[in-house]
Every structure is written in structure tokens, then in C-alpha cells.
Coordinates of C-alpha atoms (C1' of nucleotides) in Angstrom, one line a residue:
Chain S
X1 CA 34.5 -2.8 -17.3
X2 CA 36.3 -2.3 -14.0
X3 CA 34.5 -1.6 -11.3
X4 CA 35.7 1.8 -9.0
X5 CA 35.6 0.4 -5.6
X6 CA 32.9 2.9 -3.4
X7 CA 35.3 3.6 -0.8
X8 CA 35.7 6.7 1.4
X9 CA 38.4 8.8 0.9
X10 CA 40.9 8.6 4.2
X11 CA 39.4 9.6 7.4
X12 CA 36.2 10.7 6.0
X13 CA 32.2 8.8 6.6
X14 CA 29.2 8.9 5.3
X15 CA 26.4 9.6 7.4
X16 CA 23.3 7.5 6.8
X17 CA 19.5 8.4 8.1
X18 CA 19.6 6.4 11.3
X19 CA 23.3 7.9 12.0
X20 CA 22.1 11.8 10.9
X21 CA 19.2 11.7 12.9
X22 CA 21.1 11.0 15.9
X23 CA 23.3 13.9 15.4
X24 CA 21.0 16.4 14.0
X25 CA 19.8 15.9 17.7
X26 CA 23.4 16.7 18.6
X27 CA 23.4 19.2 16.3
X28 CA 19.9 20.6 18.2
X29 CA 20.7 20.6 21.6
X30 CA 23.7 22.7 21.3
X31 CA 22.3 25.0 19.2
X32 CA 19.6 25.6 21.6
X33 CA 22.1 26.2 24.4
X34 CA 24.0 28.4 22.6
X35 CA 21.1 30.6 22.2
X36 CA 19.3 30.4 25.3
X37 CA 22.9 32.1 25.9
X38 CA 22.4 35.0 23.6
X39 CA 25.0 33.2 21.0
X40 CA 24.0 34.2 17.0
X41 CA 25.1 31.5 14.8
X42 CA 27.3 32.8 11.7
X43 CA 28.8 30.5 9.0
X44 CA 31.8 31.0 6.5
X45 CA 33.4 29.4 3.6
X46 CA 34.9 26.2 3.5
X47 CA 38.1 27.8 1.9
X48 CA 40.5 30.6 2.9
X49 CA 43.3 32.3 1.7
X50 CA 46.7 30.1 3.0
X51 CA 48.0 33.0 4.7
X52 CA 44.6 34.0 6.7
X53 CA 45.4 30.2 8.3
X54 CA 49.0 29.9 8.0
X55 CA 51.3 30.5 11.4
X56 CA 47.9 30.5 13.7
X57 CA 48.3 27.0 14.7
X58 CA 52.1 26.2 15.2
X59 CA 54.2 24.3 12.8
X60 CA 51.9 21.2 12.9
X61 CA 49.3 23.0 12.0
X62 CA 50.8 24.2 9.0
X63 CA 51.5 20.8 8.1
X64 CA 48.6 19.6 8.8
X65 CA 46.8 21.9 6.4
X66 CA 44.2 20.7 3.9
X67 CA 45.6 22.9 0.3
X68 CA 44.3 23.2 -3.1
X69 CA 46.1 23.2 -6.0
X70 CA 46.0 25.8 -8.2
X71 CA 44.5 25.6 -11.5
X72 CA 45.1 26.1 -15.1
X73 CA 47.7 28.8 -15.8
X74 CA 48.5 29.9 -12.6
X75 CA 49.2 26.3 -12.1
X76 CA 51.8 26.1 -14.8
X77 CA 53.3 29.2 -13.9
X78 CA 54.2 27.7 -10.6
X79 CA 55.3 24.1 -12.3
X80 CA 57.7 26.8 -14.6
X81 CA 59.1 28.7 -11.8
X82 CA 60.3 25.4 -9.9
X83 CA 62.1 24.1 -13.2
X84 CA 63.5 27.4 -13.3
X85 CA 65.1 27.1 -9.7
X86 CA 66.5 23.3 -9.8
X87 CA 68.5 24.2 -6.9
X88 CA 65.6 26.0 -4.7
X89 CA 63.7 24.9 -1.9
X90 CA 62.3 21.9 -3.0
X91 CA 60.7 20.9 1.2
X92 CA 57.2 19.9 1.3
X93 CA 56.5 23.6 3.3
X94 CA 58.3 25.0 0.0
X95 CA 56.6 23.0 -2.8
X96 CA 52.9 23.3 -0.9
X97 CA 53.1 27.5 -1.0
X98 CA 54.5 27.7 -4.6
X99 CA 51.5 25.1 -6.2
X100 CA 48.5 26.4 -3.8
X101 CA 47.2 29.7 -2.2
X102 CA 43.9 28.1 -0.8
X103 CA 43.3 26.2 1.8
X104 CA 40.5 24.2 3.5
X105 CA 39.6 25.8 7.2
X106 CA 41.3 24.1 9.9
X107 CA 39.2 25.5 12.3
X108 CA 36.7 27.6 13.1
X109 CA 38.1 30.1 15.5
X110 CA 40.8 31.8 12.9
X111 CA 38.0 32.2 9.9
X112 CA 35.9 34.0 12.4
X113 CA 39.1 36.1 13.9
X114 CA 38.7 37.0 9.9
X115 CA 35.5 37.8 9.7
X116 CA 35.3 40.1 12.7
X117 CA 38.5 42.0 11.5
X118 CA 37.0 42.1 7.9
X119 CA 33.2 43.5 9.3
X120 CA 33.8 45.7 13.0
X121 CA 31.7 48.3 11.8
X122 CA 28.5 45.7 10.9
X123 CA 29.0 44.3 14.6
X124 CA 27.7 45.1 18.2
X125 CA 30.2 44.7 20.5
X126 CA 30.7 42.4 22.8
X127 CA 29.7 39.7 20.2
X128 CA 29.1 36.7 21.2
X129 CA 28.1 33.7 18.5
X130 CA 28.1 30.5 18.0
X131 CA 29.0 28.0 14.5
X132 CA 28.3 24.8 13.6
X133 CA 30.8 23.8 10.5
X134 CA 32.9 20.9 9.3
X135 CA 36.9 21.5 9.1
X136 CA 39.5 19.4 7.5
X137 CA 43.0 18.6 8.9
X138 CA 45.1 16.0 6.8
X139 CA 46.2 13.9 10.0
X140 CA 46.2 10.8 9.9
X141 CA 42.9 8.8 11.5
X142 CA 42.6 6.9 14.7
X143 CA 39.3 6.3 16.6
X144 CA 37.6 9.9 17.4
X145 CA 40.3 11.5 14.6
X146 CA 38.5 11.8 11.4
X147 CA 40.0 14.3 8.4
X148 CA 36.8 16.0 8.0
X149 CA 35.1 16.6 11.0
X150 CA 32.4 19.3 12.6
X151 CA 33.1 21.4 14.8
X152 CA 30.6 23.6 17.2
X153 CA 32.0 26.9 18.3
X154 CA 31.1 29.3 20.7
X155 CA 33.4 32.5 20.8
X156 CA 32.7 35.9 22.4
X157 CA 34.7 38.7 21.6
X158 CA 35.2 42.2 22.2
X159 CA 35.5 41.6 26.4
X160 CA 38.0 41.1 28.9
X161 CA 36.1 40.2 31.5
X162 CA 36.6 37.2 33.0
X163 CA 33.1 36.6 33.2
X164 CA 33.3 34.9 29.8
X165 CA 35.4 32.8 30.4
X166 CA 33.6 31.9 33.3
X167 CA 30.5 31.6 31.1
X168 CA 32.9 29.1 28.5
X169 CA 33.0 26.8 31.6
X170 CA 29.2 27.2 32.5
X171 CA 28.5 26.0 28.7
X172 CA 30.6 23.1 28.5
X173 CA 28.8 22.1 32.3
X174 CA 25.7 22.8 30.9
X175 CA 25.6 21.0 27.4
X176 CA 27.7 17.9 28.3
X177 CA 25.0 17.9 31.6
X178 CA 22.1 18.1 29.0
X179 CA 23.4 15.6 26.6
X180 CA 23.7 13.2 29.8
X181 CA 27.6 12.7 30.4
X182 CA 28.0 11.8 34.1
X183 CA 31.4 11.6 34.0
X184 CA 33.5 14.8 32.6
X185 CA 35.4 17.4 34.0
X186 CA 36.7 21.1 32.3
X187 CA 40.5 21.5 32.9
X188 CA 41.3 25.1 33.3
X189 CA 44.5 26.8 33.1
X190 CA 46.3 29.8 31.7
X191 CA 49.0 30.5 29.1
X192 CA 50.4 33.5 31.1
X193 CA 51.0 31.6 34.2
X194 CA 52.6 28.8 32.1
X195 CA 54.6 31.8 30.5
X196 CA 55.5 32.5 33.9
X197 CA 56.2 29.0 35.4
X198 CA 58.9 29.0 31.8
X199 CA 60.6 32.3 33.4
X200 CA 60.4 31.5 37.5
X201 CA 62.1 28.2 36.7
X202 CA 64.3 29.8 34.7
X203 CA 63.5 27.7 31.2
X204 CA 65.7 28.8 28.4
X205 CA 63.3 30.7 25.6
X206 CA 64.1 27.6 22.7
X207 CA 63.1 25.4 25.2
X208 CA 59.8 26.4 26.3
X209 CA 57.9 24.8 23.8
X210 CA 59.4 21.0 24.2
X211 CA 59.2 21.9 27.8
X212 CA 55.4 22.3 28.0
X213 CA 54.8 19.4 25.4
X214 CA 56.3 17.3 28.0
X215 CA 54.3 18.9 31.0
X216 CA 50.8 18.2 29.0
X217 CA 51.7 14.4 28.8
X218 CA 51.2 14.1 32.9
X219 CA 48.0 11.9 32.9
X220 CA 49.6 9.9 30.2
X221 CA 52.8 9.2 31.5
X222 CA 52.7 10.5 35.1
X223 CA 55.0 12.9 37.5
X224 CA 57.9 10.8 36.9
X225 CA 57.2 10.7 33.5
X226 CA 57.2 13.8 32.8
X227 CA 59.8 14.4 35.1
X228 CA 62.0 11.8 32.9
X229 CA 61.2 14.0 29.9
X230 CA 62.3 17.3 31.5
X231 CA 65.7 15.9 32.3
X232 CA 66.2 14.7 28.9
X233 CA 66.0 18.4 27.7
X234 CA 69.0 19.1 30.2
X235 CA 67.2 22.1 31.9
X236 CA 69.2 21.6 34.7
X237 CA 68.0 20.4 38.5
X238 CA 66.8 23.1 40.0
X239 CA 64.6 23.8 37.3
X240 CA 63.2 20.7 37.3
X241 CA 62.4 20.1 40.3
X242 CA 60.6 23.6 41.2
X243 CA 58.6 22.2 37.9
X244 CA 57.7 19.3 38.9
X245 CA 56.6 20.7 42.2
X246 CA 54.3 23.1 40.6
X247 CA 52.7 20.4 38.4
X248 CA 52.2 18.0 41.5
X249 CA 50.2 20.2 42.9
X250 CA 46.7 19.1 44.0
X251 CA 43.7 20.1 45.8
X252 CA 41.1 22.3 45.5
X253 CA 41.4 25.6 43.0
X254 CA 41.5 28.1 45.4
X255 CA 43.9 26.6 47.6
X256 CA 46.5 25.7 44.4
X257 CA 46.7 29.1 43.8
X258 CA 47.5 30.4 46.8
X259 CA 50.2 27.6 46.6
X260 CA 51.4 29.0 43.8
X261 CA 50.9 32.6 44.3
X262 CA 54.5 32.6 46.5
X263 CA 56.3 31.2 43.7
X264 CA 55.3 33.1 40.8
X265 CA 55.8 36.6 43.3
X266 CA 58.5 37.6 41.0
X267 CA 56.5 37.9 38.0
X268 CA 53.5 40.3 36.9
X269 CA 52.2 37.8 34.1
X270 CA 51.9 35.1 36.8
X271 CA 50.2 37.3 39.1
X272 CA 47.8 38.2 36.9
X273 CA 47.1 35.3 35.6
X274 CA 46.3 33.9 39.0
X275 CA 44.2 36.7 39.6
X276 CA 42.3 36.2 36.5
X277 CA 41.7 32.2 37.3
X278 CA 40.6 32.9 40.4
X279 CA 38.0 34.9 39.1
X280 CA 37.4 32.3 36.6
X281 CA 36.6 29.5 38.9
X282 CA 34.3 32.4 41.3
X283 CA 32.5 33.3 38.4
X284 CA 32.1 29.7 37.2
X285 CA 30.9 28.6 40.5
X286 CA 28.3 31.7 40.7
X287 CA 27.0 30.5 37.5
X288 CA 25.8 27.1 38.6
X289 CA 28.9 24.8 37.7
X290 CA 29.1 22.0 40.5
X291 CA 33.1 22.1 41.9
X292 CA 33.8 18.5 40.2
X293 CA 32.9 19.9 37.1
X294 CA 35.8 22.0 36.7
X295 CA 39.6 21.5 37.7
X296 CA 43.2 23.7 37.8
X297 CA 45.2 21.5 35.8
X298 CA 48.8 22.7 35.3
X299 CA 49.3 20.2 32.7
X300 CA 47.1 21.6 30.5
X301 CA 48.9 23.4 27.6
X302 CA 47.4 22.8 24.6
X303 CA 49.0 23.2 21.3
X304 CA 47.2 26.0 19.3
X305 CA 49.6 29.3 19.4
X306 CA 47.1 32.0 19.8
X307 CA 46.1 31.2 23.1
X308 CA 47.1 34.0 25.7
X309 CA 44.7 33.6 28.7
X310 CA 42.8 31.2 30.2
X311 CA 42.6 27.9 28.5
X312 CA 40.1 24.7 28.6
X313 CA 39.6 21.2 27.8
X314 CA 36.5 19.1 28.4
X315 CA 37.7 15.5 29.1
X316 CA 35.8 11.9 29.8
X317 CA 37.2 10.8 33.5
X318 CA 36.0 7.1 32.9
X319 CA 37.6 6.4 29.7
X320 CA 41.0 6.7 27.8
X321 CA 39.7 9.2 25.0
X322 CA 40.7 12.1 23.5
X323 CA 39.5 15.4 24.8
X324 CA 35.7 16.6 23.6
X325 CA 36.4 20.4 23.8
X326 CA 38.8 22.7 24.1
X327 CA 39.7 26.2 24.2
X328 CA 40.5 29.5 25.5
X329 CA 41.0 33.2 25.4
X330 CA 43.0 34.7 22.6
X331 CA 43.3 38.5 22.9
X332 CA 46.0 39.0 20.3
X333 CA 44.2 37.0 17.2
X334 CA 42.3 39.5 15.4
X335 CA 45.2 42.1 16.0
X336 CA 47.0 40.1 13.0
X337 CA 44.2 41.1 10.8
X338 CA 43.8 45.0 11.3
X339 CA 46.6 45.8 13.5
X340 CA 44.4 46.5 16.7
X341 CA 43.9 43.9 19.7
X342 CA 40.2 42.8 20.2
X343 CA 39.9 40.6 23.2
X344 CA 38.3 37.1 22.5
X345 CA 37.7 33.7 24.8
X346 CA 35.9 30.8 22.7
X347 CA 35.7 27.4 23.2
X348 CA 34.8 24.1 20.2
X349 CA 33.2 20.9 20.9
X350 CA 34.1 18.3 18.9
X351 CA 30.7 16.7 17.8
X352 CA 32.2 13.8 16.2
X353 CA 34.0 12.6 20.2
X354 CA 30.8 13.2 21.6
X355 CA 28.8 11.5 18.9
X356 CA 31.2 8.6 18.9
X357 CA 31.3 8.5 22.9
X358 CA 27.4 8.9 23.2
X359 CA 27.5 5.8 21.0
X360 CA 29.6 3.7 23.3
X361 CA 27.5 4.7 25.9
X362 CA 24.0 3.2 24.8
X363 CA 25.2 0.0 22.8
X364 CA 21.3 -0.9 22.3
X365 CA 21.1 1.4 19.3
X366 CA 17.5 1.2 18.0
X367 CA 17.4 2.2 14.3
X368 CA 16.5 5.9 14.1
X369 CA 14.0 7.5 11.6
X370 CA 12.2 10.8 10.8
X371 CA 9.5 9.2 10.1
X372 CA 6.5 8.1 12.2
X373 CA 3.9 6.4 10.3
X374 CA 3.8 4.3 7.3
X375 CA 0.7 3.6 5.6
X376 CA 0.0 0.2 4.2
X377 CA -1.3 -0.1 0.5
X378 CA -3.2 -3.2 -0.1
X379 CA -4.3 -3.1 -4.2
X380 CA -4.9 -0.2 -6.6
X381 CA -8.7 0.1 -5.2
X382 CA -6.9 1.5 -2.0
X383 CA -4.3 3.8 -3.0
X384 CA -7.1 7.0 -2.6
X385 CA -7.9 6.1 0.7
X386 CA -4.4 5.9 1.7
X387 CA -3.3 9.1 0.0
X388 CA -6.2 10.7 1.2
X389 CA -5.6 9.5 4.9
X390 CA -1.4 9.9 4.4
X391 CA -2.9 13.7 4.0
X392 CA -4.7 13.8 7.3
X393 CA -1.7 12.6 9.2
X394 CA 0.7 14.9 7.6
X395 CA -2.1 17.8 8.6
X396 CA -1.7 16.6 12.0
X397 CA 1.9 17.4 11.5
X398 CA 2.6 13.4 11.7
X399 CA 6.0 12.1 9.2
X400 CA 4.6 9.6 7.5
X401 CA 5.2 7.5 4.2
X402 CA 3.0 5.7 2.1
X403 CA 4.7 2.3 1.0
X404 CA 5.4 2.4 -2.9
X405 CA 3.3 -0.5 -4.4
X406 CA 1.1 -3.1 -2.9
X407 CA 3.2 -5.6 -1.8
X408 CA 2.0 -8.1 0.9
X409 CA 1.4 -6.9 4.2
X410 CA 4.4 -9.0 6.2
X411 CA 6.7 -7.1 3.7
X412 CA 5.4 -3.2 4.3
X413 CA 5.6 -4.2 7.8
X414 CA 9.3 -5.9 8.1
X415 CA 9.7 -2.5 6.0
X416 CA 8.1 -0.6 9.0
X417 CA 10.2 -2.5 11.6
X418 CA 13.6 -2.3 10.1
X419 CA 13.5 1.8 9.8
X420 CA 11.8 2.0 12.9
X421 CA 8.9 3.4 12.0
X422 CA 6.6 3.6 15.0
X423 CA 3.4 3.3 13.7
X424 CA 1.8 1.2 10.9
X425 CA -1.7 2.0 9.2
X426 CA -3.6 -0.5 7.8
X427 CA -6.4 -0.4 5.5
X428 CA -7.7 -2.7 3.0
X429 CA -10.7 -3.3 1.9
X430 CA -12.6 -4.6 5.2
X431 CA -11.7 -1.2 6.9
X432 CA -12.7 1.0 4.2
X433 CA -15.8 -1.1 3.9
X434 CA -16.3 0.0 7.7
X435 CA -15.0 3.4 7.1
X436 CA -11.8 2.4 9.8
X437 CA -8.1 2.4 9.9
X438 CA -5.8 -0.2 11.8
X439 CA -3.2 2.1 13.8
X440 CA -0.8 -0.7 14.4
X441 CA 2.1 0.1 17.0
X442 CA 5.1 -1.6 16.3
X443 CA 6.7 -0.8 19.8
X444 CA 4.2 -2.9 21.2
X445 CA 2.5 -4.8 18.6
X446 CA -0.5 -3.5 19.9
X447 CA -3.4 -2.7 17.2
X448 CA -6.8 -1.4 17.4
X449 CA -9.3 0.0 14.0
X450 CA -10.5 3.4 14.3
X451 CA -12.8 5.3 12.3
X452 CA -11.0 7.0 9.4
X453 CA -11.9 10.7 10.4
X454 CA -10.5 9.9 14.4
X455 CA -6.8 8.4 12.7
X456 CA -4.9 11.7 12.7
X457 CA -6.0 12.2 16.4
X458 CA -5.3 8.7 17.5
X459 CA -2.5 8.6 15.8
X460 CA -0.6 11.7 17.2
X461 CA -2.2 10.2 21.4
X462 CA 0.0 7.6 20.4
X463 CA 3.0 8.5 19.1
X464 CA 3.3 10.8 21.9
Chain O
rG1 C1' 55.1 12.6 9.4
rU2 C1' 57.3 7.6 12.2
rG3 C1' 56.5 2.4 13.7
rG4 C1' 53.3 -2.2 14.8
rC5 C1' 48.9 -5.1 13.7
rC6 C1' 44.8 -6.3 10.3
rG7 C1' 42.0 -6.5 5.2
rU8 C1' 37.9 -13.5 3.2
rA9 C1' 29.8 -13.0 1.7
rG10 C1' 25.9 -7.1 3.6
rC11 C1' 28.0 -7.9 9.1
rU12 C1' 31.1 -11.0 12.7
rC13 C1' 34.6 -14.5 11.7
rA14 C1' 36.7 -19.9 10.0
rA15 C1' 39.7 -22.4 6.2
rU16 C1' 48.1 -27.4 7.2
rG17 C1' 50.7 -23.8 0.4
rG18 C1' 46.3 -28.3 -2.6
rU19 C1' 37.9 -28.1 -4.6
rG20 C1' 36.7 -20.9 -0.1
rG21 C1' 32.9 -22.3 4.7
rA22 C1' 29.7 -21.1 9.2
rG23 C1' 26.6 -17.9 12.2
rC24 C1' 23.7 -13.7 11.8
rG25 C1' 21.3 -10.7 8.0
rC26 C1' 18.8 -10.8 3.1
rC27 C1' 15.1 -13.1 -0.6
rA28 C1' 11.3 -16.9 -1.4
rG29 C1' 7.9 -20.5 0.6
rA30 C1' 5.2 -23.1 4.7
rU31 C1' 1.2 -18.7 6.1
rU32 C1' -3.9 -15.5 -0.4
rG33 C1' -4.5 -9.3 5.5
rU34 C1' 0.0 -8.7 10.1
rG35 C1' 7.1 -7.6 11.7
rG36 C1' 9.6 -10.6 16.3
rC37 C1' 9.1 -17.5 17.1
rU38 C1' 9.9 -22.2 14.1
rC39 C1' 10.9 -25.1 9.7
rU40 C1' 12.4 -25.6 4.3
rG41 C1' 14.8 -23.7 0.1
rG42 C1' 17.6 -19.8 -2.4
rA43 C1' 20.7 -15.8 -3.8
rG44 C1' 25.1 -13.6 -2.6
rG45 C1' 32.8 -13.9 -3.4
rU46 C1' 37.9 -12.1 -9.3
rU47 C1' 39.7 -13.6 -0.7
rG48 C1' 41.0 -4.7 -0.9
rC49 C1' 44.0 -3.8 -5.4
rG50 C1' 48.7 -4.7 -8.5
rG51 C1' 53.0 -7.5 -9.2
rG52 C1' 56.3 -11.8 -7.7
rU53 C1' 57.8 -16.9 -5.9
rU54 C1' 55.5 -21.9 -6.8
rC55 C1' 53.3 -27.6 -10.4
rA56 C1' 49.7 -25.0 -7.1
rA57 C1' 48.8 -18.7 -3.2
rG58 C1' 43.1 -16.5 0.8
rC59 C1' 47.8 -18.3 3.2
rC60 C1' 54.7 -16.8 1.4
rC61 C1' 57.4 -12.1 -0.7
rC62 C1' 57.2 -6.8 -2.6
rG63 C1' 54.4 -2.6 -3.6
rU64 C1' 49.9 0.0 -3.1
rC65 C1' 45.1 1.5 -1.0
rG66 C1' 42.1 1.3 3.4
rG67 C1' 41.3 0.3 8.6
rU68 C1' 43.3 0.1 13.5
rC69 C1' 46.8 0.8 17.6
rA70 C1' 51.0 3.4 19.6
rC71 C1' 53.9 8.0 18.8
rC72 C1' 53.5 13.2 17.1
rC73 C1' 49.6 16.3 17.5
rC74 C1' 44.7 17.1 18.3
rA75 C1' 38.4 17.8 18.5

RNA sequence: GUGGCCGUAGCUCAAUGGUGGAGCGCCAGAUUGUGGCUCUGGAGGUUGCGGGUUCAAGCCCCGUCGGUCACCCCA
């Protein structure tokens, strides 16, 4: 019989104990900050409708879409309609709307947009939560670029204050500070004043997009770099060099936007805009976030279309690596569900960079269990005695595992070592004779017997 | 979606077109109640998959799947 080879589909993992426990305290630590924040988590379903997703994230995004095919007749109906039309529109875009009408969520920040159009009158406004999901993009995979990956999302919506968005930078500070990153920085900038640098420099409208593309490569391919792009889109010398002036600029926040404040005079969207960063980066600093946490980066432009305020993205400053959050404020979102604006800011993490940076960071992985104790089981005369003492320890609120069948001792306790379980019990006949337990810990390899009704205590003084 | 590189034991990797190996890990024993050290032995493979060239293919060619890197884009 041939064998089906166990494989993963593309850009997808397994997660096994020792790699779960790791990010279930991930998973923890956000979720904590979150709501020592006053963020509620919310979850919603891993499929949506194609048109509640399509046209939020640009034309990539559409492509990069995870779709379901229909089923049964509505599937044959479709199959029937494109024989019918030999001569139609026969593009991938074309063929993936006629065969599907379901799609797997892309991200978490349109579903939500959904659900606060779909239930306004169930929510308190301002509304701030938080969600903790996996989403699917059918890209293909590189290192930190999985197809099915979780996302941790923290939105607030129903404010234009800039003291969320302030508050977005404050979080990213605070967990990437907490999970013990030494080394990252939150870019800040903001889509009107981009809109505005487009207009000031006089960028035609069909160029605008290629044109900030090419500005968001500058700390891969440099000023010249960029400015080497720029040129290649013909936008003329003058506007490229005002450009590339803006972009080089440097220094702290406050004095950047006074640089710029001058040159973007001429337009109310870049006025505002500065006006509202510098509020950001007051707010921000008010709220406890050191100055090298946070920078004005005029490269940043990020690709999602809904963005119409402030934007961020939480990068590593040591290492070469894509980014480990991003986000920003989009205002106009939920208005495509209901008609009527709702201001919203929000930011994601991307668990899996951080899990996957954490990694690199402490190479001396130890293997990583739940569980704390395993009790040893010697012959069938001592399985009561090691149920009846598993008992205590779980009592005492201590994991533990008896071992399945008495095998020799080396065995239960290369067992014990190799999960890395803590703590190893021991009782055969001699201690039951003398009414003890061995506590062995395998951290140290450290033993001592004591009396059966002290274990559960002993044991929890020395796991702690 | 475009291009480059790579797929050999559980893992890391060897093998001039000519009988597929090593280290680590695993199992057993030395050690009848003690993991890490030492020694001895053992198991484990349709060389990712499918075709082709050849007397002969792990090696060459084509396809395919997967990984990886650079683009594109992104978390």
C-alpha cells in the first residue's frame, strides 16, 4: 500500500508541547497587557464573505487571498456559466470570484471593522479590544512568512483622539519591554502627510502608489537608492529632489517636524497631520515610552489601503528581519460597512516574528513541559501508593504524571529528563515500608526521602 | 506571482556515474532501585515523489512536491 507522505501543507507547522508551551506564554503575556489596558478580547470566524475582505488590502491583497470553492450545485453552476462564456474573462481575479464567495480572513482588523458595523447598538463606545486569531495569506514562505499564522490585535475605535494612538505606541513599548527585546524601535508616521508630501512635490495621482513603494525601501536600499528608483518613474527633478530631502531628514521628532512644517505650508492635510504626530509622540512620551523607543520615519508607508492617519511598525534594530508589528489609524474602514465613519487606530503583533526571534535569541532551548512531577511506579504492589500520592500533588495544584507501567527506574527517569519534567518521585517498596517518598530533582540531581503525608508540601518548596 | 540554491537514517551531514556511510540521537546490555560519564552490541533508508538517459543513477536530464534565499509584498 503506498504510504501518504506526513507532510505539512505549504507554509503551515505543527506546534508540538515543548514549542506550544513556549507560546502559550507568548500568548499570556499579551493578553495580560492588553487587559491591564482595559482591552476585551472578541473572536470571529475563520471565514468571511469575499466581498467583506475584498478591496481592503490593495491589489496584492486580493491576490493574496486564501478562497474556498464552492460546493455541490452552486459549484456546477459556476463550471456552466464559464463554458457558456468561452470568450469571457478567463484571469485568475476572474475565475477565483465566479468558483468561490468565501474566503479565509486575512486579517484581523477588516473582520472586526465587520463586526462593529454589524453590532453598534450592543457596543460602548469608545471600544477598545483586543484578539488573538490565526489568518491565512497564500504567499509564498520565507523565514518569519508562514501561510497560516496568528495574529494579536489591539484596536480601539470609536475616538479621534490622538491619545490612542499614543497609547498604540505605549503597548508595543510595553509588551516587546516585557517579553525582554532590548533592541526595537516603533516607526511612526502618517498617511496624510505622505498624501501631502505626493501633492507638495507635485507627484502625478497614478504615480503615487509606485512612488511610496519606492520611498519605504530606504533602509534597504538607501537615499540613493531610492532616489535611483524615483528617477526611473520620470517624476521629474525638482520633485525628486524636494523628496529626497524630506526623507533624509533626521533628528529628533520634534525638530523633523518643524523641518517639515515650512514645506508642507501649502497644504491642510499636511498640517494636520503634523499637528496630530506631534501629539502623538507628546502623548507617547507622557505615557512612559523612553525617546529611543519610538522614531519619525518618513519611509514608512506600509501597504494596507485603509490606513488614513497615523501609522506604525515595530522593527528589530540588530537584525535584518521583517517587521514584528504594524499598524495604524483607519477612520474611513467601518464607513464601508454602514455608510457612516467611525474613527479607529489599531495595531497587530505578529506572534509568529516574535516567537521565531525570541528563539534566535536564547539558542539554549531547554525542552519545555506542563508538567512538574512524574511519579515513578516500581511493580503492581505500588501502583495505590502512587495513585494515591499523584492525588496529593495534584491537590497541591502540582502537574504531575504517573508513568504508565513499571518499567525500570533509569527508563521513567530518562523519561523525566527528556520532557523536562522537574521533579521525579520515587517510591518502591523500601519507602512505603518507611512510609517516605524520594522527591528527586532533576535540575540538580539532588534527592532527599520524605514522609509520604509532607510530599505535596515539599514538593511545591521545591518546584518554586 | 518572478528568479537562484537545496532535498540522502529521527537530526546534522559524507559518498569520482559502479556494493549508500559517519557523528549525534534512539533501543538493549555492562549496572535486578536512579537520567547526565564510559564501554559493547543493535535497530533504523524504495536517497522527497514521478518519468527519462545509461550496461549501470543518490549523482546527469525533465517534471512535480517541499524547504530556503532574493524580488514583490508583508506579520
Amino acid at each position: 500500500m503506498a504510504r501518504i507522505a506526513p507532510v505539512n501543507a505549504k507554509g503551515t507547522r505543527d506546534f508540538l508541547p515543548r514549542d506550544l508551551v513556549r507560546r502559550n506564554r507568548v500568548f499570556s503575556l499579551l493578553r495580560e497587557t492588553f487587559e491591564h489596558h482595559g482591552y476585551e478580547p472578541i473572536e470571529t470566524p475563520s471565514v468571511e464573505n469575499t466581498n467583506v475582505l475584498e478591496g481592503k488590502y490593495g491589489e496584492e491583497g486580493d491576490r493574496l487571498l486564501f478562497r474556498i470553492l464552492k460546493r455541490g450545485e452552486s459549484l456546477e453552476k459556476a463550471a456552466r456559466m464559464l463554458l457558456a462564456e468561452a470568450d469571457g474573462d478567463h484571469s485568475a481575479a476572474a475565475l477565483s470570484r465566479l468558483f468561490s464567495d468565501e474566503a479565509l480572513r486575512y486579517d484581523l482588523t477588516v473582520p472586526f471593522a465587520r463586526v462593529i458595523a454589524a453590532h453598534q447598538n450592543d457596543i460602548v463606545f469608545p471600544f477598545r479590544r483586543y484578539q488573538m486569531q490565526p489568518v491565512w495569506r497564500a504567499d509564498r514562505p520565507q523565514r518569519g512568512r508562514y501561510r497560516e499564522f496568528y495574529q494579536c490585535d489591539v484596536d480601539c475605535v470609536g475616538s479621534r483622539s490622538m491619545t490612542v494612538d499614543a497609547e498604540m505606541v505605549a503597548i508595543y513599548c510595553e509588551v516587546f519591554t516585557r517579553l525582554g527585546y532590548t533592541n526595537f524601535v516603533t516607526r511612526v508616521n502618517h498617511r496624510g502627510l505622505l498624501n501631502s508630501l505626493m501633492a507638495v512635490s507635485a507627484v502625478p495621482e497614478d504615480k503615487r502608489v509606485a512612488t511610496m513603494t519606492a520611498m519605504d525601501k530606504l533602509d534597504k536600499i538607501g537615499l540613493d537608492g531610492v532616489r535611483e528608483e524615483l528617477v526611473k518613474l520620470a517624476l521629474g527633478d525638482a520633485s525628486v529632489d524636494q523628496l529626497i530631502e524630506m526623507i533624509g531628514l533626521s533628528g529628533t521628532p520634534q525638530a523633523m517636524l518643524a523641518a517639515l512644517r515650512p514645506m508642507v505650508a501649502d497644504s491642510t492635510e499636511g498640517v494636520e497631520a503634523l499637528d496630530e504626530l506631534a501629539e502623538v509622540f507628546e502623548y507617547a512620551a507622557a505615557m512612559g515610552v523612553p525617546t529611543e523607543r519610538v522614531s519619525f520615519d518618513m519611509s514608512l508607508v506600509r501597504g494596507l489601503s485603509y490606513y488614513t492617519g497615523p501609522i506604525f511598525e515595530t522593527v528589530l534594530t540588530d537584525m535584518q528581519f521583517g517587521s514584528l508589528g504594524g499598524g495604524g489609524r483607519y477612520d474611513r474602514l467601518i464607513g464601508q460597512f454602514t455608510g457612516r465613519d467611525l474613527p479607529c487606530v489599531g495595531i497587530s503583533f505578529g506572534l509568529e516574528r516574535i516567537f521565531d526571534t525570541l528563539s534566535e535569541q536564547d539558542a539554549n532551548e531547554e525542552p519545555a513541559t506542563t508538567t512538574q512531577a512524574l511519579v515513578t511506579l516500581f511493580s503492581r504492589e505500588t501502583f495505590a501508593h502512587a495513585f494515591a500520592l499523584a492525588r496529593d500533588l495534584r491537590a497541591a495544584g502540582i502537574c504531575t504524571e504517573v508513568y504508565t507501567e513499571p518499567k525500570k527506574l533509569s527508563t521513567q527517569l530518562t523519561f523525566a529528563k527528556n520532557k523536562g519534567i522537574p521533579l521525579a518521585v520515587i517510591l518502591g517498596p523500601e519507602e512505603i515500608a518507611a512510609g517516605a517518598v524520594v522527591l528527586r530533582d532533576m535540575r540538580t540531581s539532588t534527592q532527599r526521602a520524605v514522609p509520604s503525608a509532607d510530599a505535596a508540601a515539599q514538593a511545591q518548596a521545591l518546584l518554586r
